[in-house]
Amino acid sequence: MILAGQTATALQNARLLDDLRAMQDDLHRLGTELAETNRQLKRLDQTKADFVAIASHELRTPLAQIYGYSDVLSSMTDGKEIEAQEIHTFIDGITRGAMRLKRVVDAMVDVSLIETGGLLLHTACIPVTVVVHGAIEVVQPAANQRKMNLMVRDLSSLPDVEADVNRLEQVFVGILTNAIKYSPDGSEIIVSGRLDSSAEGAWVEILVADSGIGVDPDQQTVIFEKFYRSESVLFHSTDEVRFKGAGPGLGLAIAKGIVAAHHGRIWVESSGRDEERCPGSTFCVRLPATGPSRDAHHA
Ligand code: ADP
């Protein structure tokens, strides 16, 4: 009986010890979750602060430009003869300011449409090459300005995708503009594509590879969050395509939202950021293929 009593106590102790260990595990898990929530809240708070800083900075800069040029223009017209060439220069400045203002406002509207689920897509079955070449046409002047070589590998054999041409073109214009902005003068940007077929379905992947400053592994997810930028808020550029000329930090968040609306995925691959060595980045857009591969089609 004594032995039975001792065994029961030992068993009870063992159970209590197990309970205690389980409680310790729970506490540890709760602690980790709390720390994570705290980190997220801090990041949200930072995002809000960033929004105010970036929005006011990004809107004020072109506004100041418009004010400045129109002010000088109006003072010049005070009873003086001015040359058409001079008028042109000032009107050009005002137009550039207005266009920049429009781009920032458009980007903000796009972000809010994405966040509220209000992004409407007008989709059709299209070859990816149409989208890529459309985007190349838009960014070619910027590439020329920075003496860069934009190369597109043959994409004609890839299957079509179900997409909104304008929205998808916007994605590639954003990625290509960044590739130009974050790469040194005279470097090369290569656009290629591949088909990834598996049991779950077929995917078309478009890759944009640059020879730029690269993205650190721990930044490769956050750069797709809105208002993220690695440079300081005040490090802005009046020239949209200048080396490392950071914008409002909305481009990749919009690209991610548009790709997600197409049931796709976007990510970046890079060995890390190094402004001297320039290891480069490859941005990948993966979209569901809707048709057979074009080679198969012709066969
Ligand atoms: P931004 O308006 O600042 O360019 P984006 O959303 O387009 O905003 O990009 C967010 C950040 O991601 C950039 O500030 C930059 O730090 C990083 N980034 C984007 N594209 C590249 C690239 N091709 N190479 C290196 N860094 C990049």
Coordinates of N, CA and C and ligand atoms in Angstrom, one line a residue, residues 178-179 181-182 210 213-215 223 228-230 246-253 273 281 283, ligand 1:
N178 N 12.7 51.3 -61.6 CA 13.5 51.1 -60.5 C 14.9 50.5 -60.9
A179 N 14.8 49.6 -61.9 CA 16.1 48.9 -62.3 C 17.0 50.0 -62.9
K181 N 16.8 53.3 -62.0 CA 17.2 54.2 -60.9 C 18.3 53.7 -60.0
Y182 N 18.2 52.3 -59.7 CA 19.1 51.8 -58.7 C 20.3 51.0 -59.4
D210 N 18.8 43.4 -63.2 CA 19.7 44.6 -63.3 C 21.0 44.4 -62.7
I213 N 22.5 48.2 -57.4 CA 23.1 48.2 -56.0 C 22.6 47.0 -55.2
G214 N 21.5 46.3 -55.7 CA 21.1 45.1 -55.0 C 20.2 45.4 -53.8
V215 N 19.6 44.3 -53.2 CA 18.7 44.5 -52.1 C 19.1 43.5 -51.0
I223 N 10.4 45.8 -48.9 CA 10.4 46.8 -50.0 C 9.1 46.8 -50.7
Y228 N 7.8 52.2 -48.1 CA 9.1 51.8 -47.8 C 10.1 52.5 -48.7
R229 N 11.2 52.9 -48.2 CA 12.3 53.4 -49.0 C 13.6 53.3 -48.2
S230 N 14.6 52.9 -48.8 CA 15.9 52.7 -48.0 C 16.6 54.0 -47.8
A246 N 15.3 58.3 -54.9 CA 14.1 57.6 -54.4 C 12.8 58.4 -54.6
G247 N 11.7 57.7 -54.8 CA 10.4 58.3 -55.0 C 9.6 58.2 -53.7
P248 N 8.3 58.2 -53.8 CA 7.5 58.1 -52.6 C 7.4 56.7 -52.0
G249 N 8.0 55.7 -52.6 CA 8.0 54.4 -52.0 C 6.7 53.7 -52.1
L250 N 6.0 54.0 -53.2 CA 4.7 53.3 -53.5 C 4.7 52.3 -54.6
G251 N 5.7 52.5 -55.5 CA 5.8 51.7 -56.7 C 5.7 50.2 -56.6
L252 N 6.5 49.7 -55.7 CA 6.5 48.2 -55.5 C 5.2 47.7 -54.8
A253 N 4.7 48.6 -53.9 CA 3.4 48.2 -53.2 C 2.3 48.1 -54.2
R273 N 22.9 44.2 -50.8 CA 23.1 45.5 -51.2 C 24.5 45.9 -51.1
S281 N 19.9 43.0 -58.9 CA 18.7 42.4 -58.4 C 17.9 41.8 -59.5
F283 N 14.0 41.0 -60.3 CA 12.6 41.1 -59.9 C 11.8 40.1 -60.8
Ligands
ADP1 P1 10.6 54.3 -54.7 O1 9.6 55.3 -55.1 O2 11.4 54.6 -53.5 O3 11.5 53.8 -55.8 P2 9.5 51.6 -54.7 O4 8.3 51.0 -54.0 O5 9.5 51.5 -56.2 O6 9.7 53.1 -54.2 O7 10.8 50.8 -54.2 C1 11.0 50.7 -52.8 C2 12.4 50.5 -52.4 O8 12.9 49.3 -52.9 C3 13.4 51.6 -53.1 O9 13.4 52.8 -52.3 C4 14.7 50.8 -53.1 O10 15.3 50.9 -51.8 C5 14.3 49.4 -53.3 N1 14.4 48.9 -54.7 C6 13.4 48.8 -55.6 N2 13.9 48.4 -56.8 C7 15.2 48.2 -56.7 C8 16.3 47.7 -57.5 N3 16.1 47.3 -58.8 N4 17.5 47.6 -57.0 C9 17.8 48.0 -55.7 N5 16.8 48.4 -54.8 C10 15.6 48.5 -55.3

